[in-house]
Coordinates of C-alpha atoms in Angstrom, one line a residue:
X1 CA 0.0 0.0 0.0
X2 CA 2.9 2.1 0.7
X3 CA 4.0 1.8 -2.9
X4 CA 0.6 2.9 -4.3
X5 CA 0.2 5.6 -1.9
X6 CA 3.7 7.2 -3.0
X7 CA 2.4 7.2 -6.8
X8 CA -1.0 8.8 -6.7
X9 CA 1.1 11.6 -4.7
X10 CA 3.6 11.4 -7.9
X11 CA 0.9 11.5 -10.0
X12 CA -0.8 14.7 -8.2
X13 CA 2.0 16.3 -8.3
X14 CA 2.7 15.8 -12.0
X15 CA -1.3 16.9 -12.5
X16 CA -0.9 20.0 -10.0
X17 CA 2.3 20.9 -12.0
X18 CA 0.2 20.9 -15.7
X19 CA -2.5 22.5 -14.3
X20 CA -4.6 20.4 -16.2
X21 CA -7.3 18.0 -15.4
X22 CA -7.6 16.3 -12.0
X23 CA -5.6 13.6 -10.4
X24 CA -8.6 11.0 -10.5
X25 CA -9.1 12.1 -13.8
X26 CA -5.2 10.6 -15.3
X27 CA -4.8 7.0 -15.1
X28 CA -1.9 5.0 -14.4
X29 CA -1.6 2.1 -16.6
X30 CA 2.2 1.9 -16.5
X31 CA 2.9 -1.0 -19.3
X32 CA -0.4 -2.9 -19.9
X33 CA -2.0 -3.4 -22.9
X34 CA -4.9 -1.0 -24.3
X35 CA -7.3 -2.8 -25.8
X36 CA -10.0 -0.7 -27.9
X37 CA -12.9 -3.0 -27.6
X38 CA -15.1 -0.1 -26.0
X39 CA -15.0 3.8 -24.7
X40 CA -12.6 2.3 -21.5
X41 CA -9.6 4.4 -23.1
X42 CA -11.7 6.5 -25.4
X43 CA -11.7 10.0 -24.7
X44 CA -12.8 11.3 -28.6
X45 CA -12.7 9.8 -31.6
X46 CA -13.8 11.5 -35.3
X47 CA -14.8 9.6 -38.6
X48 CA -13.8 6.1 -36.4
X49 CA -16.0 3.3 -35.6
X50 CA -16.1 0.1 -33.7
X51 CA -15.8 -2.6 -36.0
X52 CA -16.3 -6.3 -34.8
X53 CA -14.0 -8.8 -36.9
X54 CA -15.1 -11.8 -37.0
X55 CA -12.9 -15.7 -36.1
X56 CA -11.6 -16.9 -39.1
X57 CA -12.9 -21.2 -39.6
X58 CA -9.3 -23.4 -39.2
X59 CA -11.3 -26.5 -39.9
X60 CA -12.3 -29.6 -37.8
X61 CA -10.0 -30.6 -35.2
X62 CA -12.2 -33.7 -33.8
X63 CA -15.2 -36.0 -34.6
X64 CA -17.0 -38.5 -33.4
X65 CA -15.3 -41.5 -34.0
X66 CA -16.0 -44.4 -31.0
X67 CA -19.0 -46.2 -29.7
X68 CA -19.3 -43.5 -26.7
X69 CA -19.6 -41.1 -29.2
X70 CA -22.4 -42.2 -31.0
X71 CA -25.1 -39.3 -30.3
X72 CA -22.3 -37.1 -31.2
X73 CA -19.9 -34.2 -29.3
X74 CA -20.9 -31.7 -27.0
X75 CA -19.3 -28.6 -25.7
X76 CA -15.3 -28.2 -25.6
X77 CA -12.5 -26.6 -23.4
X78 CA -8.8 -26.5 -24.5
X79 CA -5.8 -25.4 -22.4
X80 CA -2.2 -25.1 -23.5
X81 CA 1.1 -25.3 -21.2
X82 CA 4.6 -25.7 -22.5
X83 CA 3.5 -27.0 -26.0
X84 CA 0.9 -29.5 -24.9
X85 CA -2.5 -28.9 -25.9
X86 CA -5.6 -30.9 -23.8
X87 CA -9.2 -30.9 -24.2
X88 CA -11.9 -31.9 -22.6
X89 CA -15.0 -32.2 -24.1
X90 CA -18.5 -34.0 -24.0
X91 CA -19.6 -37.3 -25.4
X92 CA -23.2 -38.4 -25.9
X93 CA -24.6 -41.7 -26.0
X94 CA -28.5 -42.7 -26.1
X95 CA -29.7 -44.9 -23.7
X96 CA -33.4 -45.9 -24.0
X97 CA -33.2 -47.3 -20.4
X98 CA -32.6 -43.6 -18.9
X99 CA -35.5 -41.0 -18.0
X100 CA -34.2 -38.5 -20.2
X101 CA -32.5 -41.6 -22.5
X102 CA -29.3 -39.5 -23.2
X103 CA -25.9 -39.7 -21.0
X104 CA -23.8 -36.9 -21.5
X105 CA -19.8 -37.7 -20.5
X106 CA -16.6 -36.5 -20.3
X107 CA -14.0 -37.3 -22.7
X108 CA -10.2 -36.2 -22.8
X109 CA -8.1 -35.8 -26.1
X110 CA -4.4 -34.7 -26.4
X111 CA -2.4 -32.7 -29.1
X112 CA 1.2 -31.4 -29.4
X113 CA 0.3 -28.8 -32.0
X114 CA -3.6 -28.5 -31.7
X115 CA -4.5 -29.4 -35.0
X116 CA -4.1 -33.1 -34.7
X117 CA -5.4 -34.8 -31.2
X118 CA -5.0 -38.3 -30.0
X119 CA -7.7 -39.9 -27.8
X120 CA -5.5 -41.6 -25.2
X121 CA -6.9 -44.9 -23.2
X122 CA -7.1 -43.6 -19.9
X123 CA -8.7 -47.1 -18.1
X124 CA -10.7 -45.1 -16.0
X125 CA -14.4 -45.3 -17.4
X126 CA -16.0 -48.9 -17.7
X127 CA -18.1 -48.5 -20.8
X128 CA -19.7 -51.4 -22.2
X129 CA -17.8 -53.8 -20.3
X130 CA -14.2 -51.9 -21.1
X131 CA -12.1 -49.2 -19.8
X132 CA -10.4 -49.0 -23.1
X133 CA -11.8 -45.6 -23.6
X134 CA -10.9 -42.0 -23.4
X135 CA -13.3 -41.0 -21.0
X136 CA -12.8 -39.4 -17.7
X137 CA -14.1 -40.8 -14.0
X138 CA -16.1 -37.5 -12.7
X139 CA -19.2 -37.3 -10.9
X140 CA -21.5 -39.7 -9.2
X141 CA -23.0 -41.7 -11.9
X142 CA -20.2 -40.6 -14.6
X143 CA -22.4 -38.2 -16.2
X144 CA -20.7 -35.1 -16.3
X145 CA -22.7 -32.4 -18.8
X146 CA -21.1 -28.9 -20.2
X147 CA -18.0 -29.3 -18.0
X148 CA -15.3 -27.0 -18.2
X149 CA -11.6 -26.9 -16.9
X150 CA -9.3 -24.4 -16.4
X151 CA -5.6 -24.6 -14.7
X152 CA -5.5 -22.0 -11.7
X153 CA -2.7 -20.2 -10.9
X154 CA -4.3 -19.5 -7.1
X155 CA -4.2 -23.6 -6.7
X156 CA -3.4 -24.3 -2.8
X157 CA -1.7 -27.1 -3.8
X158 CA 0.1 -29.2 -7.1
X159 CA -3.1 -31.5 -6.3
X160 CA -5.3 -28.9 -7.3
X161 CA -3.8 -27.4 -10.2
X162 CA -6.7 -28.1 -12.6
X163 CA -10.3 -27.8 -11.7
X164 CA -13.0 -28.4 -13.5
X165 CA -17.1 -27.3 -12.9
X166 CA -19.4 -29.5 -14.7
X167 CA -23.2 -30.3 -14.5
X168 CA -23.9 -33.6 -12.3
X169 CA -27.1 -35.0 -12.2
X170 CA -29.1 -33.6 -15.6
X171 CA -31.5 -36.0 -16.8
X172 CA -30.5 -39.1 -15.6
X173 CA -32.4 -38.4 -12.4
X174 CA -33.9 -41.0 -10.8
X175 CA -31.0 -42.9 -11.3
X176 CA -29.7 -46.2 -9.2
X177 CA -27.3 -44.7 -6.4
X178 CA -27.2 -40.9 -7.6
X179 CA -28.9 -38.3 -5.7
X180 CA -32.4 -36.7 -7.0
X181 CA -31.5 -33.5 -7.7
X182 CA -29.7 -31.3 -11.1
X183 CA -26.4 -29.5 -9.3
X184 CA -23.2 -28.0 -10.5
X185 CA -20.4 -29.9 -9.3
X186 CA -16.7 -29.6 -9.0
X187 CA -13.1 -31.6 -9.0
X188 CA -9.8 -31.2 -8.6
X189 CA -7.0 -32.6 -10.6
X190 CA -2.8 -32.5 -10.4
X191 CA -2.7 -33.0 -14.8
X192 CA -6.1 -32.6 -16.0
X193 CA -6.3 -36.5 -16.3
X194 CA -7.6 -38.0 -13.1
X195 CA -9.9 -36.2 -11.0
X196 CA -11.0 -36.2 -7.6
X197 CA -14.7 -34.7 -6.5
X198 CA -14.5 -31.7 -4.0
X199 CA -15.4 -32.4 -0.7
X200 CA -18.4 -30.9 -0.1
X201 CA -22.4 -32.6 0.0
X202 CA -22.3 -34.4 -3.0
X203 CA -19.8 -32.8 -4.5
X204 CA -22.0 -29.5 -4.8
X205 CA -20.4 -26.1 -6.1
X206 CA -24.1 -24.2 -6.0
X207 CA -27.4 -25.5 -6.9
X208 CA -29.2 -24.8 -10.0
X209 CA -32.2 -25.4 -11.7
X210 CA -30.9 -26.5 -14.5
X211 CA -27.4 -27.4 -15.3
X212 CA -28.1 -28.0 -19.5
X213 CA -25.2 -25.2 -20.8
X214 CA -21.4 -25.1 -20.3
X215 CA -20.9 -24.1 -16.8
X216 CA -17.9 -22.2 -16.6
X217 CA -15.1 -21.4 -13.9
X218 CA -11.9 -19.5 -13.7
X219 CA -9.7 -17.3 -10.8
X220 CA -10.1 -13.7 -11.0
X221 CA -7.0 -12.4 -10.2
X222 CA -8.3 -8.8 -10.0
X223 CA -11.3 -9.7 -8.0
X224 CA -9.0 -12.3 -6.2
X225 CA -11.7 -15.0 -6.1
X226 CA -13.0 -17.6 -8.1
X227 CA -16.1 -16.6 -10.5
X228 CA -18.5 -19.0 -11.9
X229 CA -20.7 -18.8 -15.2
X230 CA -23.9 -20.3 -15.3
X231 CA -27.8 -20.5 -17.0
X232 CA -30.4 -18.9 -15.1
X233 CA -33.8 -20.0 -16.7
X234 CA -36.9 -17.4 -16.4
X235 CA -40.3 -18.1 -17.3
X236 CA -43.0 -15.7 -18.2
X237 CA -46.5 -16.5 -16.4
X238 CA -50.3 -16.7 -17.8
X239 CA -53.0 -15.2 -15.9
X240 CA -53.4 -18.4 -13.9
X241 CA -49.8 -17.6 -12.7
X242 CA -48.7 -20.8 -14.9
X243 CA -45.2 -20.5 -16.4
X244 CA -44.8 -20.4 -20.5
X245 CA -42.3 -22.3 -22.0
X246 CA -39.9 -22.3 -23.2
X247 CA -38.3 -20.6 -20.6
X248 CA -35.8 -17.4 -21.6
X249 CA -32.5 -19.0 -21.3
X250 CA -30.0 -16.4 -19.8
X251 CA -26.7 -15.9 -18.4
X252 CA -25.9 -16.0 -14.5
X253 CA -22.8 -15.4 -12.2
X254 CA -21.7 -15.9 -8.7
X255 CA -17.8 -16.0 -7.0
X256 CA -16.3 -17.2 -4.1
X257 CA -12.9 -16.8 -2.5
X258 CA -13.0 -20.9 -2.4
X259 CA -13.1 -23.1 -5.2
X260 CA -15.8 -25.0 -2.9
X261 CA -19.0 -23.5 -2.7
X262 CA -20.6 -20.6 -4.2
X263 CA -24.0 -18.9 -3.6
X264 CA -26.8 -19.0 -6.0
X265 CA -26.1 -17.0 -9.2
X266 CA -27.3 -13.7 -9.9
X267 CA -28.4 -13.1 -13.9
X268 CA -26.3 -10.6 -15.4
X269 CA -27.5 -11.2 -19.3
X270 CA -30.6 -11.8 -21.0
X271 CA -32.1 -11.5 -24.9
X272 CA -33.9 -8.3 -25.4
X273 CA -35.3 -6.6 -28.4
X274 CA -32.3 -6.4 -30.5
X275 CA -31.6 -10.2 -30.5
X276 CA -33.6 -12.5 -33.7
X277 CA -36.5 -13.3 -32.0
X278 CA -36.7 -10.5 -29.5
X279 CA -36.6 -11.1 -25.6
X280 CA -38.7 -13.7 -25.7
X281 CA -37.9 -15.9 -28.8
X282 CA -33.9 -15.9 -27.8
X283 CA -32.1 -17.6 -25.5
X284 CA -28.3 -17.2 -24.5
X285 CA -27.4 -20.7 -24.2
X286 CA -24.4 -20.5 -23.0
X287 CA -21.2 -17.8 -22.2
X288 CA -17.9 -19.2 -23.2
X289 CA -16.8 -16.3 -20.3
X290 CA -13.3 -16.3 -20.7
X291 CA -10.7 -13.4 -18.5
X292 CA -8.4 -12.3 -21.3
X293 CA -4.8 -13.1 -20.4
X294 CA -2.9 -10.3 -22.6
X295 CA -4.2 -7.4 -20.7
X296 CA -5.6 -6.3 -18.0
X297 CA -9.2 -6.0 -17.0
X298 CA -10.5 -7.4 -20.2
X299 CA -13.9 -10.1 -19.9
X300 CA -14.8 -11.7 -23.0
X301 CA -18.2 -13.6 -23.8
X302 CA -19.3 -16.0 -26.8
X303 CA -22.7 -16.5 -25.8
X304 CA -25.0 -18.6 -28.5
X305 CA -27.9 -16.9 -29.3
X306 CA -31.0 -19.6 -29.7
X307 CA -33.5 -18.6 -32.1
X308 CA -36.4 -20.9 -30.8
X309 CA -38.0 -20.7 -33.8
X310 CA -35.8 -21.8 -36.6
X311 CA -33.3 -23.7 -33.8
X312 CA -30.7 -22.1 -35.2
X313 CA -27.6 -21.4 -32.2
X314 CA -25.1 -19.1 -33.5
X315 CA -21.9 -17.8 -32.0
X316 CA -21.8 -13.8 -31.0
X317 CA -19.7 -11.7 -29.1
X318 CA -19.8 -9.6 -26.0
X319 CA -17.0 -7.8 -23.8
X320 CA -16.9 -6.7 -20.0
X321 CA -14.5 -4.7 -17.9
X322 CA -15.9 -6.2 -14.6
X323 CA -16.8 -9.3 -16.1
X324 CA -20.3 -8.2 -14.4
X325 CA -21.7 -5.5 -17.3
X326 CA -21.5 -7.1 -20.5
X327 CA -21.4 -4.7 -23.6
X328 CA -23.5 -7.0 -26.6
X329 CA -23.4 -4.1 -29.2
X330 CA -22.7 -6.6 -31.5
X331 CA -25.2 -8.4 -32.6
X332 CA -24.2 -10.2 -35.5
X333 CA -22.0 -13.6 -35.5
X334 CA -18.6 -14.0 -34.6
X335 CA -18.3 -17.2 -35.7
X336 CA -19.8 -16.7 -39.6
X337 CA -22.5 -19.9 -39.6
X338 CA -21.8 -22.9 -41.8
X339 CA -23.0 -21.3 -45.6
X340 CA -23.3 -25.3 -46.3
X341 CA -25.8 -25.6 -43.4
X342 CA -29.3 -27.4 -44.3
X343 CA -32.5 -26.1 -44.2
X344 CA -34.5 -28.7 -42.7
X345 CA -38.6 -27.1 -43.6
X346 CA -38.8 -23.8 -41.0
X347 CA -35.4 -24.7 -39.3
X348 CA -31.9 -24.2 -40.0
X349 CA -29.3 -27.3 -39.5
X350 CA -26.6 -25.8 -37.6
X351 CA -26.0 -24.9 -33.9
X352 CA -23.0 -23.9 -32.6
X353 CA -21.1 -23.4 -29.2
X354 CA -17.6 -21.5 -27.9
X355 CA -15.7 -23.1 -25.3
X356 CA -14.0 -20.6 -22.9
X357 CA -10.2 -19.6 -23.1
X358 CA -7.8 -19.4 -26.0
X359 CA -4.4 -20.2 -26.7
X360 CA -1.8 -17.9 -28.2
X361 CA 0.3 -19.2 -31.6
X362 CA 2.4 -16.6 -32.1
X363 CA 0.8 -13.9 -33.1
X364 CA -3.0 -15.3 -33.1
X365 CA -5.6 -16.6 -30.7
X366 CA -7.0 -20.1 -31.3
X367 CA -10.7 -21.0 -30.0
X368 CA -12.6 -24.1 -30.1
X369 CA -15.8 -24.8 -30.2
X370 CA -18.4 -27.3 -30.9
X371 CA -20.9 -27.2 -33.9
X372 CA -23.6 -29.5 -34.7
X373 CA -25.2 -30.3 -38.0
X374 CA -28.4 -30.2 -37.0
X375 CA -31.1 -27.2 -35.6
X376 CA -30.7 -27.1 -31.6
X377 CA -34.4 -28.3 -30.7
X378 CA -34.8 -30.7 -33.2
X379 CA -36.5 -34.4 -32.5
X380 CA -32.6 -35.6 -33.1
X381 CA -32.1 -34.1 -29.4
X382 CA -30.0 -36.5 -27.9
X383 CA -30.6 -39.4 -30.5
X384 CA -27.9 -38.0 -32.9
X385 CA -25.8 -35.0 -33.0
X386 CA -23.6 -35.2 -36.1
X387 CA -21.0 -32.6 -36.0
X388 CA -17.3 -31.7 -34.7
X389 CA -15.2 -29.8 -32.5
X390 CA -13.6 -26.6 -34.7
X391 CA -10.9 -24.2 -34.4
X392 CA -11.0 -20.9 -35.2
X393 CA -8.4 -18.0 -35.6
X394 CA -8.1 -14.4 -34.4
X395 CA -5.4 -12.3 -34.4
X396 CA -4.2 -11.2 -31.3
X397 CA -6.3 -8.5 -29.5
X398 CA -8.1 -8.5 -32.6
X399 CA -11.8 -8.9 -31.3
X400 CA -12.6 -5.3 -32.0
X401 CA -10.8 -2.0 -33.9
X402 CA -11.1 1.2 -34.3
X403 CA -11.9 1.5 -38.1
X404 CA -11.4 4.6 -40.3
X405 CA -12.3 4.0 -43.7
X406 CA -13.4 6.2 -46.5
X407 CA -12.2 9.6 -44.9
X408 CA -9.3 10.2 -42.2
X409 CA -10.3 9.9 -38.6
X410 CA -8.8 10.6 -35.2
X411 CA -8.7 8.9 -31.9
X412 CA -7.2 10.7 -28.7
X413 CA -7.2 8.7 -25.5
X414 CA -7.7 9.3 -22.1
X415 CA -5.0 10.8 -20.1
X416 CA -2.1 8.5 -18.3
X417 CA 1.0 8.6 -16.7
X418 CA 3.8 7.7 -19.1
X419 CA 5.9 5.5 -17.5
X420 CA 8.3 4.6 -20.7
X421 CA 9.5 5.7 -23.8
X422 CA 8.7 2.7 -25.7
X423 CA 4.9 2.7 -27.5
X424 CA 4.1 -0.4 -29.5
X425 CA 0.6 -0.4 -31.6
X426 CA -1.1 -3.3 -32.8
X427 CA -2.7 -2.0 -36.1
X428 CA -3.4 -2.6 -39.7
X429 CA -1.9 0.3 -41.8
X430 CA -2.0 -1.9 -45.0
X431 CA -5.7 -1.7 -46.3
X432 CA -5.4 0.7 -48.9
X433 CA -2.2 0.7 -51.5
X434 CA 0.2 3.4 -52.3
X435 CA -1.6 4.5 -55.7
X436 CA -0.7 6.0 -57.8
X437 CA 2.6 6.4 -57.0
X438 CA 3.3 9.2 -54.4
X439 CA 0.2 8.6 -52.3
X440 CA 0.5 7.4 -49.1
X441 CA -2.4 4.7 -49.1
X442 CA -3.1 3.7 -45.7
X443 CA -1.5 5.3 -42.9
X444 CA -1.3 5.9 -38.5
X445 CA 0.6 8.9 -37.4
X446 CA 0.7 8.8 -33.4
X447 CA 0.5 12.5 -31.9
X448 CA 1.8 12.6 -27.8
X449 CA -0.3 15.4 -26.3
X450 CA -0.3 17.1 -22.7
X451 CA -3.1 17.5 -21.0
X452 CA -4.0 20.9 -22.5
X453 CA -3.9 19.7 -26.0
X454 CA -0.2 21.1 -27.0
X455 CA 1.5 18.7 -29.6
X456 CA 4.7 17.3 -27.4
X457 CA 5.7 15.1 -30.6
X458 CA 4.4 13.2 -33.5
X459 CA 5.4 10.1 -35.2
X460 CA 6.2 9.7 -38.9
X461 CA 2.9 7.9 -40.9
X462 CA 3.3 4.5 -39.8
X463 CA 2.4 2.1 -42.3
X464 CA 2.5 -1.8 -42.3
X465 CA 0.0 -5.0 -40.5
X466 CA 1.8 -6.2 -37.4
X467 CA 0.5 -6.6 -33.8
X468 CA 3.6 -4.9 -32.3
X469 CA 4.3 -1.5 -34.6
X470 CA 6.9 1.1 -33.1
X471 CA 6.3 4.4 -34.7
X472 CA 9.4 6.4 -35.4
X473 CA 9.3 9.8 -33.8
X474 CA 9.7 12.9 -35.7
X475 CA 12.9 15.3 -34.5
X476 CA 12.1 16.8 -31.2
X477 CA 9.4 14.1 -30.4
X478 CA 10.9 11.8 -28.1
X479 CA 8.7 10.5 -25.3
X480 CA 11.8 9.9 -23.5
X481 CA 11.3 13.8 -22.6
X482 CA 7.8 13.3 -20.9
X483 CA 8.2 10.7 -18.8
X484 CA 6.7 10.9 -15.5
X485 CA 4.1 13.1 -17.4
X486 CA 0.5 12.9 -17.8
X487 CA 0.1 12.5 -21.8
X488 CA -2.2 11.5 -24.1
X489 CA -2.3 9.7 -27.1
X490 CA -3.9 11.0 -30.7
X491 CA -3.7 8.5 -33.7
X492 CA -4.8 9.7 -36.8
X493 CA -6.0 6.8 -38.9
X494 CA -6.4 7.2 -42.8
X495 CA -7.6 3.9 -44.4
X496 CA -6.9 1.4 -41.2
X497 CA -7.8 -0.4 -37.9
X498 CA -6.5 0.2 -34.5
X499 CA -6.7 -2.5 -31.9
X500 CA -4.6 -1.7 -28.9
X501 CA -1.6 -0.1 -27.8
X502 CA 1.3 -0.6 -24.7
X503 CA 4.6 1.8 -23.3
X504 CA 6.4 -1.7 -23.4
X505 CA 9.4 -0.6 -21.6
X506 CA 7.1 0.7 -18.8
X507 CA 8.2 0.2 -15.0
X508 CA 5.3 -1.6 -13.3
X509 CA 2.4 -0.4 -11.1
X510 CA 2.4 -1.1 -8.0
X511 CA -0.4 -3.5 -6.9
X512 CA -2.2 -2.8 -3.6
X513 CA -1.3 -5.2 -0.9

């Protein structure tokens, strides 16, 4: 604390000595990333807009391939550590013997690029009369639906590295030896392999009243506690005060400080007007919430929007910088659907679901997610899913830009403390060509401004595509003079997107104890 109290004296002081805007007014974010996927480091912007790109398709990664497969593949999560890729994802098989007839399981696949994944024999699961399966021991009657894993860096011990939330319970209910109730449950694992139930009644994480979506889980390092991702069903009622159905499918969160139990979840998302078949005729399925690793304070969301009436489930895309508020401005898909998808009479063969997290590849993001040939409410529920687990690309921070196209625009950020010479801007500068010759096509120039407005320096035109672009500084324009300053930032775009920016050789905030 005494750290952080020394800086915001700093930063007064600085402030006091401008005699510019107030001290709560500059922000100090030393050498984290920027991202522009809102206002958050907005201050003005002219002839810019926000531009949602979309994930690029990568192809099928995984199908259906083994007898515990046969109703097809469910949702997905895939981690990577030290070059080895793992996923866990669900497996459906029909059962006519089951209320409900499907069982929905947990299978495990490895990869050392994560393009091309084995389905290792773990011994763990007896189907059929054989272990000689990839399927994973979790929960009391090895039903484990919409799991998701996630490797915490806040694990108490090796033993608990991974953890994993997942629905126990969902139709299979009554069921030989299993408890009569739907629950979200959780485990604990030292490799993501073999798993051991928390040790709490019945394994319970926080109850629910339905667990059919992709629960997820993950530690908040800002928040310093575990947060959890969940459906929250809410049903319109007739005069007779009998619910409608279906019920509006919806997104709800709770958090703990222990990966143990949790109290009910809150809702924090819901279809409204703006979604396909309004507030009513939309569901969000599921979240895919996912805490961003490459900068700070940055919540991203893949919920599927349901469209009840043509069963279609498409990806879309929302952001958060509390992981509480999401921003859906975007309505259309992320993930573009299938163009070879069937139209089956009124409905549309295709649904589609984002796991949570992403890998880095050099400079890209891979996803995975899990898309079905078939509409989501369809008779084939449960019977047969045919479909596969696919990767998708996106550049790195490249959810949302800043876009000026057509005419020059400007974008001047909120004031900051500049705590390094060193900018880096991840930007395309490449959209438009140098015609005819002597033009200057596409172009970024970067303006550093006090907090009165006064040019301090500007940057040649930067031009180029590259996730880390330095912009040469003009003569007399070197940060290197201003640091310790309260600055901003104007870019003047001509023809190109902006996606974040960092002072890379930054000294680090100091965190509050």
């Amino acid at each position: 604390m005494r750290g952080t109290s020394l800086m915001i004296v700093s930063i007064m002081a600085v402030v006091a000595a401008a005699g510019g805007a107030q001290a709560d007014d500059v922000r100090e974010i030393g050498g984290s990333k920027q991202l522009f996927i809102d206002e958050g480091m907005v201050e003005s912007m002219e002839e810019v807009r926000f531009t949602l790109n979309p994930a690029q398709r990568a192809g099928e990664v995984l199908r259906a391939t083994e007898p515990w497969e046969a109703a097809g593949l469910g949702y997905v999560t895939v981690t990577e550590e030290g070059g080895r890729f793992q996923m866990w994802y669900s497996v459906w098989y029909w059962d006519p013997d089951i209320k409900g007839h499907w069982m929905d399981r947990l299978a495990y696949a490895e990869s050392a690029d994560g393009i091309n994944w084995e389905k290792p024999r773990l011994g763990q699961y007896e189907f059929d009369g054989s272990t000689d399966n990839n399927l994973v021991a979790v929960g009391k009657c090895g039903y484990a639906h919409g799991g998701s894993v996630f490797i915490d860096p806040n694990a108490a011990s090796p033993d608990e590295k991974y953890k994993m939330a997942f629905g126990d319970f969902y139709r299979v209910y009554p069921y030989p030896g299993c408890p009569q109730h739907t629950s979200i449950s959780g485990a604990v694992s030292a490799d993501g392999v073999h798993w051991q139930s928390i040790d709490t009644p019945h394994g319970l994480l926080f109850p629910s009243g339905g667990t059919d979506t992709q629960n997820v889980c993950f530690w908040d390092p800002h928040l310093e506690r575990y947060v959890a991702y969940c459906r929250v069903n809410v049903y319109r009622k007739d005069d007779q005060g009998e619910p409608f159905r279906p019920a509006s499918r919806r997104i709800g969160r709770s958090e703990s400080k222990l990966f143990r139990e949790f109290p009910r979840a809150v809702e924090i998302a819901a279809p409204d007007e703006l979604d396909p078949g309004g507030a009513w005729g939309s569901g969000l399925y599921n979240s895919a919430a996912t805490i961003y690793p490459f900068a700070p304070g940055v919540y991203l969301f893949f919920p599927s929007v349901h469209h009840y009436g043509s069963g279609l489930c498409e990806i879309t895309f929302a952001s958060s910088r509390d992981g509480v508020q999401l921003d859906r401005r975007f309505r259309q898909s992320y993930v573009p659907v299938d163009p070879g998808a069937r139209h089956l009479g009124e409905q549309i063969g295709y649904s589609a679901y984002m796991g949570p997290g992403m890998v880095r590849v050099g400079d890209e993001l891979w996803m995975y997610g899990v898309e079905h040939e078939t509409p989501h409410n369809g008779r084939w529920y449960g019977r047969s899913v045919p479909g596969a687990v696919h990767r998708y690309r996106q550049r790195l921070d490249g959810f949302v830009s800043l876009d000026a196209s057509g005419k020059a625009g400007t974008v001047t950020t909120k004031p900051f403390v500049l705590r390094g010479a060193t900018l880096e801007i991840n930007a395309n500068a490449s959209l438009a060509p140098a015609e005819p010759p002597g033009e200057t096509g596409s172009s970024i120039i970067v303006e550093l401004l006090d907090l009165d407005g006064n040019v301090l320096g500007a940057s040649q035109p930067l031009h180029g595509d590259g996730v880390a672009l330095r912009p040469v500084w003009g003569e007399g324009g070197n940060p290197a003079a201003h640091i310790g300053e309260p600055v901003r930032l104007r870019m003047r775009l001509d023809m190109a997107k902006l996606y974040a920016f960092q002072i890379v050789d930054a000294e680090p905030v100091p965190v509050p104890d």
